[in-house]
PDB file of N, CA and C in Angstrom:
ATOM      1  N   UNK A   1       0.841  -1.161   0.000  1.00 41.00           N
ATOM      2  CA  UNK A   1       0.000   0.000   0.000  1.00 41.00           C
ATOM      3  C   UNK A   1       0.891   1.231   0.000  1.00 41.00           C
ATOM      4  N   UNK A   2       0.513   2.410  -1.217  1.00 40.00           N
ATOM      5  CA  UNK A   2       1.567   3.521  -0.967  1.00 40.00           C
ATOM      6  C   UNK A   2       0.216   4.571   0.125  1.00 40.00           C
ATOM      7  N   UNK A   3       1.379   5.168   0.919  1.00 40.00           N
ATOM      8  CA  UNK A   3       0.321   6.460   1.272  1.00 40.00           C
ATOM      9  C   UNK A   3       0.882   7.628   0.510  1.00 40.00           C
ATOM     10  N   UNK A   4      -0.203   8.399   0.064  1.00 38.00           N
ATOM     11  CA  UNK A   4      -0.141   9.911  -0.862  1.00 38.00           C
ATOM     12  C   UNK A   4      -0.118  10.809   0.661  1.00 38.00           C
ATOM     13  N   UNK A   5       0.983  11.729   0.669  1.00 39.00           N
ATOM     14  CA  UNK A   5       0.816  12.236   2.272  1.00 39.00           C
ATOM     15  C   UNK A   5       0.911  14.104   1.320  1.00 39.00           C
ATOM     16  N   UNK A   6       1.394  14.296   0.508  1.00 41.00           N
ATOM     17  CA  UNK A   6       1.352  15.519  -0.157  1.00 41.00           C
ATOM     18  C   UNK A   6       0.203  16.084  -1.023  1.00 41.00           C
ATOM     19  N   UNK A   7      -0.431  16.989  -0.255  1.00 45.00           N
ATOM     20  CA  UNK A   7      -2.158  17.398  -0.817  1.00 45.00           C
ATOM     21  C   UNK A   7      -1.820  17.869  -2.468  1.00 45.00           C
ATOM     22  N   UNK A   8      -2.674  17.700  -3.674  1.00 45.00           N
ATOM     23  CA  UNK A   8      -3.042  17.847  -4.642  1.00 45.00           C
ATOM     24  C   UNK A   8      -2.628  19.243  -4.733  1.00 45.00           C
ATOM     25  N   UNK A   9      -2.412  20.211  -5.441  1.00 48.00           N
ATOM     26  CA  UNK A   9      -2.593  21.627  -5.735  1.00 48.00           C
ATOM     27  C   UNK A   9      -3.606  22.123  -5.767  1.00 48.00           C
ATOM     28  N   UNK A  10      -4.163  22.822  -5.310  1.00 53.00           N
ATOM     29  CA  UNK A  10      -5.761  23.688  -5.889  1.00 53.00           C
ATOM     30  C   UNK A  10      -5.602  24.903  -6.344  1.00 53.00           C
ATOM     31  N   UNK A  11      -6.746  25.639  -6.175  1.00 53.00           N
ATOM     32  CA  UNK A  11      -6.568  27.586  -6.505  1.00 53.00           C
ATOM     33  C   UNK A  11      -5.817  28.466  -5.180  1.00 53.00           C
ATOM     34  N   UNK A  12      -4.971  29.110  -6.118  1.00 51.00           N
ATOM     35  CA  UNK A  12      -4.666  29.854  -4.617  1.00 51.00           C
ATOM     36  C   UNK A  12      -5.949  31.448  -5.130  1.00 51.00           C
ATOM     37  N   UNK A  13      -6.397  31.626  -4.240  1.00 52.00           N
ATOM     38  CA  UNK A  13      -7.216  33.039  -3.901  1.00 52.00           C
ATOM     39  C   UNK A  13      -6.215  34.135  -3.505  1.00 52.00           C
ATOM     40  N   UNK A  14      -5.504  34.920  -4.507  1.00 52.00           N
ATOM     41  CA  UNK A  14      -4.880  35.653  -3.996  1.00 52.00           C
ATOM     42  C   UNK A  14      -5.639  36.883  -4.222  1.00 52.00           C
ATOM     43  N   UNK A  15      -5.541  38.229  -3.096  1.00 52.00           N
ATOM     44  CA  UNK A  15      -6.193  39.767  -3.090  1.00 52.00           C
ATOM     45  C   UNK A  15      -5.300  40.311  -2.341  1.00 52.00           C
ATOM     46  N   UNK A  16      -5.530  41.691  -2.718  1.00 51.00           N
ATOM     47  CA  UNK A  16      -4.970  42.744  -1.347  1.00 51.00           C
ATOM     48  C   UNK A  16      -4.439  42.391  -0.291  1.00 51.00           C
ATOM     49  N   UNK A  17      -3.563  42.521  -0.040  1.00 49.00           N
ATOM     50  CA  UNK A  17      -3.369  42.042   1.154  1.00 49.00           C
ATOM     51  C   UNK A  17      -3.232  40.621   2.129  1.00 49.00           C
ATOM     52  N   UNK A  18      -3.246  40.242   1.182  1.00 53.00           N
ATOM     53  CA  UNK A  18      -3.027  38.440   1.579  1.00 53.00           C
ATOM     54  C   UNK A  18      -3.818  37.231   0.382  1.00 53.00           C
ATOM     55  N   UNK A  19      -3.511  35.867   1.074  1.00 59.00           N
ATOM     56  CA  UNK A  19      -4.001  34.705   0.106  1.00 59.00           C
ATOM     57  C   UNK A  19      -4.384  33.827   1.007  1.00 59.00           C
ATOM     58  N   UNK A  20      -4.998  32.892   0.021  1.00 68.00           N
ATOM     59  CA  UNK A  20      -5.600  31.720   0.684  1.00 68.00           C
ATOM     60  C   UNK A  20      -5.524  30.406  -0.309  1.00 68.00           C
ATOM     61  N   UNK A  21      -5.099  29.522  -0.041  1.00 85.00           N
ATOM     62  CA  UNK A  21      -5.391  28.145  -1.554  1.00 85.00           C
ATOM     63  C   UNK A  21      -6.095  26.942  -0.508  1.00 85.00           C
ATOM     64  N   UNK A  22      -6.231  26.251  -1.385  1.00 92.00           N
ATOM     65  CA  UNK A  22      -6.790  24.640  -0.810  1.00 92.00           C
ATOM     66  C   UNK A  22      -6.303  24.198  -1.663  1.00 92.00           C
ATOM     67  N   UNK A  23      -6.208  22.590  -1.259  1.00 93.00           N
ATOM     68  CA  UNK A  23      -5.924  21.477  -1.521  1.00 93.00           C
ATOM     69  C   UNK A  23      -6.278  20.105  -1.160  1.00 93.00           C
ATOM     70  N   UNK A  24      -6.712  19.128  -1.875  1.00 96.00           N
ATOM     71  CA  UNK A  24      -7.210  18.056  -2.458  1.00 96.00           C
ATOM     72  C   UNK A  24      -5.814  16.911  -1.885  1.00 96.00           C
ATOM     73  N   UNK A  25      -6.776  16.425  -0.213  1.00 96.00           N
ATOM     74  CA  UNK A  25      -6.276  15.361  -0.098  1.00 96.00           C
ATOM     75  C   UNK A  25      -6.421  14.362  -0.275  1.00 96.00           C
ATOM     76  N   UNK A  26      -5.334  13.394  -0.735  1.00 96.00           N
ATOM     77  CA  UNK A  26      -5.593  11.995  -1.407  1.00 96.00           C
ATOM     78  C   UNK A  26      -5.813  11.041  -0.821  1.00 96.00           C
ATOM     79  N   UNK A  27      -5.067  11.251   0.544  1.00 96.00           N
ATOM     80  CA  UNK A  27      -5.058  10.009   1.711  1.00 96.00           C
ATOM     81  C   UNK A  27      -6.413  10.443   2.225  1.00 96.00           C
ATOM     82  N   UNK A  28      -6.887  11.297   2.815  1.00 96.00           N
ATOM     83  CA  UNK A  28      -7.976  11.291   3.365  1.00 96.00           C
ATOM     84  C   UNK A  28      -8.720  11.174   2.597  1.00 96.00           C
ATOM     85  N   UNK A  29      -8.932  11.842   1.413  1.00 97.00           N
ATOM     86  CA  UNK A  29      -9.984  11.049   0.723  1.00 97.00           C
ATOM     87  C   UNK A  29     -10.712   9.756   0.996  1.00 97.00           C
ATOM     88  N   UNK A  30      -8.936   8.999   0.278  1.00 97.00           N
ATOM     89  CA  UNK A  30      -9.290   7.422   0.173  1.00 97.00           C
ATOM     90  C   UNK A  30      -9.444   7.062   1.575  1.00 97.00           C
ATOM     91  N   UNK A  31      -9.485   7.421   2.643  1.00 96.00           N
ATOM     92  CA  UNK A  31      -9.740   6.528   4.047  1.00 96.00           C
ATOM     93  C   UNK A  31     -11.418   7.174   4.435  1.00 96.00           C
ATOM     94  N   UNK A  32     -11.348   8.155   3.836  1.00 96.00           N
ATOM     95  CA  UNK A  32     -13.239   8.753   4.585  1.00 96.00           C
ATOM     96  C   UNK A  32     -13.741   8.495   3.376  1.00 96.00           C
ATOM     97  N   UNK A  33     -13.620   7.947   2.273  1.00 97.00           N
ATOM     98  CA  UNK A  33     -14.225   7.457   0.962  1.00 97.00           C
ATOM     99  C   UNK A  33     -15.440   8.762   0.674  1.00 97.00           C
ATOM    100  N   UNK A  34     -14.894   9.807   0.575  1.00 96.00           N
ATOM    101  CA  UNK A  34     -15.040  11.090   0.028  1.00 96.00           C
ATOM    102  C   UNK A  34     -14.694  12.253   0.079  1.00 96.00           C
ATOM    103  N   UNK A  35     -14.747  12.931  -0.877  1.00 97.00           N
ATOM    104  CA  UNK A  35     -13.537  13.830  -1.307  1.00 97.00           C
ATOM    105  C   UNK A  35     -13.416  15.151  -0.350  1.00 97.00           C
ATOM    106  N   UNK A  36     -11.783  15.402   0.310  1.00 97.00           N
ATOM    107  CA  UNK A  36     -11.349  15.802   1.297  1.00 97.00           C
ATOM    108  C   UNK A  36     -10.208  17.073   0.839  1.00 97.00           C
ATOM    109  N   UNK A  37     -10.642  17.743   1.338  1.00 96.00           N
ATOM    110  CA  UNK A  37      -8.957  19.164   1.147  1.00 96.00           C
ATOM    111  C   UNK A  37      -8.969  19.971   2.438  1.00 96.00           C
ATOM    112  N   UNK A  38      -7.903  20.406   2.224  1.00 95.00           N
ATOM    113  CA  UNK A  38      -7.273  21.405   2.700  1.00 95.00           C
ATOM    114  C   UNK A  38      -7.269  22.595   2.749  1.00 95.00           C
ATOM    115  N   UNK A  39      -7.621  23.840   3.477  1.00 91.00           N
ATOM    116  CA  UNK A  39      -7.773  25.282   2.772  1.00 91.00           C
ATOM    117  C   UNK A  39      -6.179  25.826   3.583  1.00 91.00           C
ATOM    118  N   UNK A  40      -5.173  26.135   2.990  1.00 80.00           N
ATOM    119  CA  UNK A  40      -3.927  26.470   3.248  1.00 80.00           C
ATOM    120  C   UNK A  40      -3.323  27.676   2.162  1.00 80.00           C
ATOM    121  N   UNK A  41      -2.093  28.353   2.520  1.00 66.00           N
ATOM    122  CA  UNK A  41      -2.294  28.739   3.773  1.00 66.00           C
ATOM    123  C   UNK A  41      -3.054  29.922   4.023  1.00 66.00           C
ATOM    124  N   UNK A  42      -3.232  30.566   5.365  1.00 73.00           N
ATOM    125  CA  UNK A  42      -3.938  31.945   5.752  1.00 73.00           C
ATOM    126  C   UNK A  42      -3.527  32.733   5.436  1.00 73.00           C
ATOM    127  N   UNK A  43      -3.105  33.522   4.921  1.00 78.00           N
ATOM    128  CA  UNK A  43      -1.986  34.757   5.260  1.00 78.00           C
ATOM    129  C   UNK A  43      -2.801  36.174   5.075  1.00 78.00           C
ATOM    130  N   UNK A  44      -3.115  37.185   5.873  1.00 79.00           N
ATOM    131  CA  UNK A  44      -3.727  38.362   5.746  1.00 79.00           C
ATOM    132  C   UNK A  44      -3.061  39.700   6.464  1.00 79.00           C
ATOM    133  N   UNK A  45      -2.326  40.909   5.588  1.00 81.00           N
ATOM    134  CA  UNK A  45      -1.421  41.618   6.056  1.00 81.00           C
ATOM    135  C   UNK A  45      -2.613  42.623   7.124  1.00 81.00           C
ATOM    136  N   UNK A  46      -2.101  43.707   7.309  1.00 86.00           N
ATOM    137  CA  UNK A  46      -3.050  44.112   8.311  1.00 86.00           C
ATOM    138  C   UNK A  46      -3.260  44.197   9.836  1.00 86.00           C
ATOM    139  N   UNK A  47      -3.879  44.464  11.104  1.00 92.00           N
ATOM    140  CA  UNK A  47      -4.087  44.317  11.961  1.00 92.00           C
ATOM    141  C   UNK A  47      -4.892  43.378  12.233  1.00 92.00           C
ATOM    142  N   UNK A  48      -5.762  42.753  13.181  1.00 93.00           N
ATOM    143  CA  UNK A  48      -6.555  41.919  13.592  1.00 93.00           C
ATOM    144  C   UNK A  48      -7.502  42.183  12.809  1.00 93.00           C
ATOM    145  N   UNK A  49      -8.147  43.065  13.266  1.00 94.00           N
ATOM    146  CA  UNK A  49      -9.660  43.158  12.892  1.00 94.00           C
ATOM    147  C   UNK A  49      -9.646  43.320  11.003  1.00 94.00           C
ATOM    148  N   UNK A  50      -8.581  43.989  10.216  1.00 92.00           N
ATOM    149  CA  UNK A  50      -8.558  44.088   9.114  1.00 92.00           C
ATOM    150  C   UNK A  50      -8.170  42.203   8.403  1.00 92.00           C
ATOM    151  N   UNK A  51      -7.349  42.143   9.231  1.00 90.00           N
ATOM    152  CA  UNK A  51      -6.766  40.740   8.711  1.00 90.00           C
ATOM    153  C   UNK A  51      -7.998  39.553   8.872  1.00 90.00           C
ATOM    154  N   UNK A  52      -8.897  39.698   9.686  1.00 91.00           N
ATOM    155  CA  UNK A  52      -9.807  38.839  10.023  1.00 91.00           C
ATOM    156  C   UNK A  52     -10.785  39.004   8.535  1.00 91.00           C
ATOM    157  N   UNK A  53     -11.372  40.296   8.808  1.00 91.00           N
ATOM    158  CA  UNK A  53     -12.268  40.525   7.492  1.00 91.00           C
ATOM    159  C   UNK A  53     -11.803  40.185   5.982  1.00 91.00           C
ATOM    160  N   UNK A  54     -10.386  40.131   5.791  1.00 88.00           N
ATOM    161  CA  UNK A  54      -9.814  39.670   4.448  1.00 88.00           C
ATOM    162  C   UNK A  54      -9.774  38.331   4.353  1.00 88.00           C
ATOM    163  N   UNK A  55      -9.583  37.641   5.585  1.00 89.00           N
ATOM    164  CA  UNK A  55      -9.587  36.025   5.772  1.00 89.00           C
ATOM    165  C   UNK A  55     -11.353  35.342   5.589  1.00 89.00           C
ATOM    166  N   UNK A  56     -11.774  36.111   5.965  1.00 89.00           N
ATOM    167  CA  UNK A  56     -13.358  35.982   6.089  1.00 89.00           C
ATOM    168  C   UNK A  56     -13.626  35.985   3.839  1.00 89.00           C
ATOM    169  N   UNK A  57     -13.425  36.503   3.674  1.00 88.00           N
ATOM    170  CA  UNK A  57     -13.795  37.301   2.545  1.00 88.00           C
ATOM    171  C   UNK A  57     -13.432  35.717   1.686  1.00 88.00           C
ATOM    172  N   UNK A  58     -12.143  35.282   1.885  1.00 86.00           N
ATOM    173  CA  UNK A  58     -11.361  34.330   0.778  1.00 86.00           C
ATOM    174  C   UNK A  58     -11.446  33.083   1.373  1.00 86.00           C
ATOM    175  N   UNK A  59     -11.760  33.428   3.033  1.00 90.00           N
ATOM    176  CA  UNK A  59     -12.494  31.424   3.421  1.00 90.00           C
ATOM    177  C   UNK A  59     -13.233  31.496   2.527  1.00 90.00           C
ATOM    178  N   UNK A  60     -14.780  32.604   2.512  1.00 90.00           N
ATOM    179  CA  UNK A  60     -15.539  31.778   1.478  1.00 90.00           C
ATOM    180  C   UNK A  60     -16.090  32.115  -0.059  1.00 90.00           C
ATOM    181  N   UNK A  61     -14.419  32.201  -0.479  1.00 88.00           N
ATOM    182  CA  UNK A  61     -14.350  31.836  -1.702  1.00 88.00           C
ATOM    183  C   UNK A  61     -13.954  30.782  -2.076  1.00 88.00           C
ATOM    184  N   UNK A  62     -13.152  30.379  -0.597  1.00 90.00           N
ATOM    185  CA  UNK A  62     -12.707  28.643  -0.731  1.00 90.00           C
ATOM    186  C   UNK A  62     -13.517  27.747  -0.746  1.00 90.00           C
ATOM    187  N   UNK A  63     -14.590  28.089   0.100  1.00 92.00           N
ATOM    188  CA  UNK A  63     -15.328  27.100   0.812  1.00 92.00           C
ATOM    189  C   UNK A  63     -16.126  26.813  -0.342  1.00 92.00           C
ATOM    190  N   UNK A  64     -16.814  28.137  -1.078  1.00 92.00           N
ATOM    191  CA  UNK A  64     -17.550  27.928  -2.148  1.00 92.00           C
ATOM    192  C   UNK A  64     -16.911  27.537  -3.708  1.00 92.00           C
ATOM    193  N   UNK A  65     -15.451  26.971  -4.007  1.00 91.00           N
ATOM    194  CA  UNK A  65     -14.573  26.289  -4.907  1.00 91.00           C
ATOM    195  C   UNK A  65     -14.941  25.116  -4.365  1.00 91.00           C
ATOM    196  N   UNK A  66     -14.933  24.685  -3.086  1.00 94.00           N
ATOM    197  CA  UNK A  66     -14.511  23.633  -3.049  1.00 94.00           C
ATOM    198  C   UNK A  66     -15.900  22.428  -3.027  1.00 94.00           C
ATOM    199  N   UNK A  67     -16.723  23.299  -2.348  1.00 94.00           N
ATOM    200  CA  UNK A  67     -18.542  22.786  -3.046  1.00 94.00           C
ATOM    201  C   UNK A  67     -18.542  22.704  -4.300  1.00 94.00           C
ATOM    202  N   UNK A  68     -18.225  23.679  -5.245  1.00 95.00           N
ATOM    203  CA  UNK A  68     -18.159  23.254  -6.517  1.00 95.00           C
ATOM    204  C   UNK A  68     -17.421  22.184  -7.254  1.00 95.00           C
ATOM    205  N   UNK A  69     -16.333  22.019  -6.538  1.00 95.00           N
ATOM    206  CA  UNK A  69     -15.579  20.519  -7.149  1.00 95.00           C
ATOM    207  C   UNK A  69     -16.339  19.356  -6.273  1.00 95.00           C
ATOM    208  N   UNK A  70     -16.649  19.767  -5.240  1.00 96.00           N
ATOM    209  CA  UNK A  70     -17.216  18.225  -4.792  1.00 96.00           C
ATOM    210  C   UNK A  70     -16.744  17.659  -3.485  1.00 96.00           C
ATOM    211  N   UNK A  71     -15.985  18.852  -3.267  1.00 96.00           N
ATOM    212  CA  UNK A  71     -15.380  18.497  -1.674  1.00 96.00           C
ATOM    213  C   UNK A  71     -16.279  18.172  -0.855  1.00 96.00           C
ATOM    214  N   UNK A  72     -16.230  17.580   0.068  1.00 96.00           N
ATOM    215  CA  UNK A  72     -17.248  17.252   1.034  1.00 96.00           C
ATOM    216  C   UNK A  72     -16.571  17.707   2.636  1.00 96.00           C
ATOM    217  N   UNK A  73     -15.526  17.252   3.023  1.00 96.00           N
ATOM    218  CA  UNK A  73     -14.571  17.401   3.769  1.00 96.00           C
ATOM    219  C   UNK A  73     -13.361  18.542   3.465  1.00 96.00           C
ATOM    220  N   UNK A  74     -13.841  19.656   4.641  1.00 95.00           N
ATOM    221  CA  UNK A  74     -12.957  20.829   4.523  1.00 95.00           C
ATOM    222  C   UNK A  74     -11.795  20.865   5.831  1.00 95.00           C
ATOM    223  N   UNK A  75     -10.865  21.182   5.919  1.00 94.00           N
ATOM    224  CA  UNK A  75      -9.747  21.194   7.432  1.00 94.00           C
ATOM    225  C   UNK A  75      -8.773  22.510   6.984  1.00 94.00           C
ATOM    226  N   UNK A  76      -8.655  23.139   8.210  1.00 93.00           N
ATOM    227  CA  UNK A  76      -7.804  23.803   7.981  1.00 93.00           C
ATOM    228  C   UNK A  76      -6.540  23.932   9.028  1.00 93.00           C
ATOM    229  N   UNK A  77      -5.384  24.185   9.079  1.00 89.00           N
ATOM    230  CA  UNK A  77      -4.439  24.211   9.968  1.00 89.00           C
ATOM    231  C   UNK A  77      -3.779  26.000  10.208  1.00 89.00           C
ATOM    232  N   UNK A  78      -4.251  26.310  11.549  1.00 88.00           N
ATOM    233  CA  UNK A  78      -3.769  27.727  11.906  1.00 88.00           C
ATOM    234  C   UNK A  78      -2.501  27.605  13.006  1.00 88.00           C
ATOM    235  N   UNK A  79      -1.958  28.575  13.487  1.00 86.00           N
ATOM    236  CA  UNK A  79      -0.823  28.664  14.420  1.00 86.00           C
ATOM    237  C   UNK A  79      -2.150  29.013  15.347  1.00 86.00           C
ATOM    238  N   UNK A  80      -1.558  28.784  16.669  1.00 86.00           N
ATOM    239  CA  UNK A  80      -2.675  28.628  17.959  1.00 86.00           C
ATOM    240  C   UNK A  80      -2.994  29.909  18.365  1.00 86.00           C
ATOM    241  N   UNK A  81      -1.524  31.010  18.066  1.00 86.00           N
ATOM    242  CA  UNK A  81      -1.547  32.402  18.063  1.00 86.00           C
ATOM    243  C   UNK A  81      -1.966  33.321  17.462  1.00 86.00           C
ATOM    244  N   UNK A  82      -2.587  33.128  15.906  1.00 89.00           N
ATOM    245  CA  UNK A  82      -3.340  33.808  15.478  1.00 89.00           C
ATOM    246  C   UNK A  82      -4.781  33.967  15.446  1.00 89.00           C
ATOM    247  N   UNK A  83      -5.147  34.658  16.172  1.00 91.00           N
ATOM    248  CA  UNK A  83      -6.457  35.135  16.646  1.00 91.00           C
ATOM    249  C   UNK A  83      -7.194  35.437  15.055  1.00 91.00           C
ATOM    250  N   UNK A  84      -6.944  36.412  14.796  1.00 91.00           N
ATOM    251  CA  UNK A  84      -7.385  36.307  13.231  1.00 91.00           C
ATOM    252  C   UNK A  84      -7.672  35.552  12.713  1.00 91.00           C
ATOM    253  N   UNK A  85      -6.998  34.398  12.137  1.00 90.00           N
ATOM    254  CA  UNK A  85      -7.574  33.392  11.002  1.00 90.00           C
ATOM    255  C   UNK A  85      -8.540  32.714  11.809  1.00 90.00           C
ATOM    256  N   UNK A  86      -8.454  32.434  13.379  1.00 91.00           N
ATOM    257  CA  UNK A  86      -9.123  31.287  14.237  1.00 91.00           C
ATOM    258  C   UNK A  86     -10.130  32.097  14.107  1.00 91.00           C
ATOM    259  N   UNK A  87     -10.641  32.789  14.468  1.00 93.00           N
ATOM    260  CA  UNK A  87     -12.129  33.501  14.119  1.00 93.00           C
ATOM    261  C   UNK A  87     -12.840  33.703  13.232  1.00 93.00           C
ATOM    262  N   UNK A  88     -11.923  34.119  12.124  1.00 92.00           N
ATOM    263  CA  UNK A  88     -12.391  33.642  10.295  1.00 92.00           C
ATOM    264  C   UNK A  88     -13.095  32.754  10.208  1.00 92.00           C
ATOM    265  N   UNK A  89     -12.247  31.689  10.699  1.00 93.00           N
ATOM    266  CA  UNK A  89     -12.717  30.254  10.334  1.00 93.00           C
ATOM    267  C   UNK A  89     -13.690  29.852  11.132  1.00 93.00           C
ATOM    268  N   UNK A  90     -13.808  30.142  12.506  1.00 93.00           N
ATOM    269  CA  UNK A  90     -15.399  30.196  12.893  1.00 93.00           C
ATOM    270  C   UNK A  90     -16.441  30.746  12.527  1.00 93.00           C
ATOM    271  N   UNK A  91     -15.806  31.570  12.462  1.00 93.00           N
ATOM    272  CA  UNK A  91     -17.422  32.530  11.683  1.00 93.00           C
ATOM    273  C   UNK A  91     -17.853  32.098  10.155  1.00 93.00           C
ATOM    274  N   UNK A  92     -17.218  31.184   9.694  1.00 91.00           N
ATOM    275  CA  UNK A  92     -16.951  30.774   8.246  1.00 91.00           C
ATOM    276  C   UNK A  92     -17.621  28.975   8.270  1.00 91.00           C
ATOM    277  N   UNK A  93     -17.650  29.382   9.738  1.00 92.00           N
ATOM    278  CA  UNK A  93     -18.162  27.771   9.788  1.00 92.00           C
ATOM    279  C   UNK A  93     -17.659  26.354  10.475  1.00 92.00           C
ATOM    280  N   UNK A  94     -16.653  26.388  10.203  1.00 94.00           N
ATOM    281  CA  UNK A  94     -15.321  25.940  11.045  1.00 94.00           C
ATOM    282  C   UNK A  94     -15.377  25.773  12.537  1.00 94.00           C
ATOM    283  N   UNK A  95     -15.486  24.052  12.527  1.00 93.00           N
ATOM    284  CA  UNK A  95     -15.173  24.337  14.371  1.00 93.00           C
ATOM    285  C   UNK A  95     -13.907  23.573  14.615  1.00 93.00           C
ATOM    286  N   UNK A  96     -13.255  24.194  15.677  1.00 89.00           N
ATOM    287  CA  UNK A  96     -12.078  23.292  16.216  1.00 89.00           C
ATOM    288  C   UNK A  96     -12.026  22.731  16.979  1.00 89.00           C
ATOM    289  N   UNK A  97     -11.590  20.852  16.353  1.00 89.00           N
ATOM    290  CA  UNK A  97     -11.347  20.068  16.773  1.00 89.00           C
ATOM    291  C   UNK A  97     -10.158  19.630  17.532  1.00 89.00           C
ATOM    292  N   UNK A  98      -9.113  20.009  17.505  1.00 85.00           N
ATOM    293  CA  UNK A  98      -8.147  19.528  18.195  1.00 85.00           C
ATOM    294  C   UNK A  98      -7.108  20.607  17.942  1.00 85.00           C
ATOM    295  N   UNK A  99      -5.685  20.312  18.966  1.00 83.00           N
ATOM    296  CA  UNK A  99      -4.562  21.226  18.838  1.00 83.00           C
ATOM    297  C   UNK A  99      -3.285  20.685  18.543  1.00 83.00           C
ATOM    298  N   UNK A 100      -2.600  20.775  17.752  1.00 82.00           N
ATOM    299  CA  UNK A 100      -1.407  20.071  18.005  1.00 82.00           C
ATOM    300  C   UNK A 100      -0.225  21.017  18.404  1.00 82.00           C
ATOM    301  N   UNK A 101       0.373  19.760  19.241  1.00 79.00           N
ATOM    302  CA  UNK A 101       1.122  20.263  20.033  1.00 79.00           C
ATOM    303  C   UNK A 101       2.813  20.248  19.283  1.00 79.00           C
ATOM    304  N   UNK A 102       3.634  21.077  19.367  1.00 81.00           N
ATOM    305  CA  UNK A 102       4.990  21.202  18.975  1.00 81.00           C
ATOM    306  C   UNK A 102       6.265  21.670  19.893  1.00 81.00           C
ATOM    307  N   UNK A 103       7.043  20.616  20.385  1.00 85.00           N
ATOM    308  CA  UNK A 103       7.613  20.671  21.187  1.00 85.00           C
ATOM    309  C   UNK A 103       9.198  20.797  20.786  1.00 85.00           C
ATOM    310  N   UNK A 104      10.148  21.422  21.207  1.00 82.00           N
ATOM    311  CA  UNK A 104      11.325  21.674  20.942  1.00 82.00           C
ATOM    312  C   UNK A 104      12.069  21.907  21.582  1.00 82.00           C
ATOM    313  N   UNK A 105      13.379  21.480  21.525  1.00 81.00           N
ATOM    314  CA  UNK A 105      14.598  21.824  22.941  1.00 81.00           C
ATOM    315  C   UNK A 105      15.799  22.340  21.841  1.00 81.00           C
ATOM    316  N   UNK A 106      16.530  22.926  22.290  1.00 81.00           N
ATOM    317  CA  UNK A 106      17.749  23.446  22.186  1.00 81.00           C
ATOM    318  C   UNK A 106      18.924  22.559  21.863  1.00 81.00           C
ATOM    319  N   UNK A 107      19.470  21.684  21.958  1.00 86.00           N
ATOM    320  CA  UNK A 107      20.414  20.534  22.089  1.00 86.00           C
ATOM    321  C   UNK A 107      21.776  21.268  22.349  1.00 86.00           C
ATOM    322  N   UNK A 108      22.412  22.874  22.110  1.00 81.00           N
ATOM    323  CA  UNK A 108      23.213  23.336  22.298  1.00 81.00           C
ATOM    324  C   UNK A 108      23.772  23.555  24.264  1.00 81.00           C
ATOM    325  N   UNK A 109      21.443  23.439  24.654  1.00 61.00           N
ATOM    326  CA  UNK A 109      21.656  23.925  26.239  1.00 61.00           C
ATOM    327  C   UNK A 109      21.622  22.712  26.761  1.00 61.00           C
ATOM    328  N   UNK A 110      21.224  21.314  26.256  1.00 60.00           N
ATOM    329  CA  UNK A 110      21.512  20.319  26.694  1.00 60.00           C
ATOM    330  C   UNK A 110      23.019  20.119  27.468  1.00 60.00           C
ATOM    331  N   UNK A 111      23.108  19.579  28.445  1.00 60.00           N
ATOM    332  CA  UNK A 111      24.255  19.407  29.706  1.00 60.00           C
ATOM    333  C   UNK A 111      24.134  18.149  29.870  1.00 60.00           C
TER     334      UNK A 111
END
């Protein structure tokens, strides 16, 4: 069995001030036996409240690409610190399920 672990390409939504793309995963697809992407990445220049409303604007232009191809299954991955996109994406519909965690040491301060 191969696993496909690298999402498909999609549209990137680029405007003013930032972008947004999705992508068409293969593995999830084939394990939820219907069609699955990615909306990656966030990026919106700006302050909060400006950066939120531009993220808002191009979630759902994603959301509504990706109804049109047939997506059924949408996910998105934010940093835990940006307040901005995490609210986008709620208000966009989006609830969050889980956090992952990223852990790191130094090996230089290792003794």
């Amino acid at each position: 069995m191969t696993a496909i672990l690298t999402p498909s390409p999609g549209p990137r939504i680029d405007g003013a001030g930032g972008v947004a793309a999705w992508s068409r995963l293969e593995w999830d697809t084939a394990q939820f036996g219907f069609p699955a992407a990615r909306v990656e990445p966030l990026e919106a220049a700006g302050g909060y409240w400006d950066a939120r409303a531009r993220q808002r604007v191009r979630l759902g232009r994603a959301v509504e690409e990706c109804r049109q191809a047939g997506i059924r299954h949408l996910t998105a991955r934010v940093d835990a610190g940006d307040a901005a996109s995490i609210h986008a994406l709620e208000e966009s519909g989006f609830e969050l399920i889980d956090g992952i965690l990223t852990f790191h040491l130094r090996l230089e301060a290792v003794a």
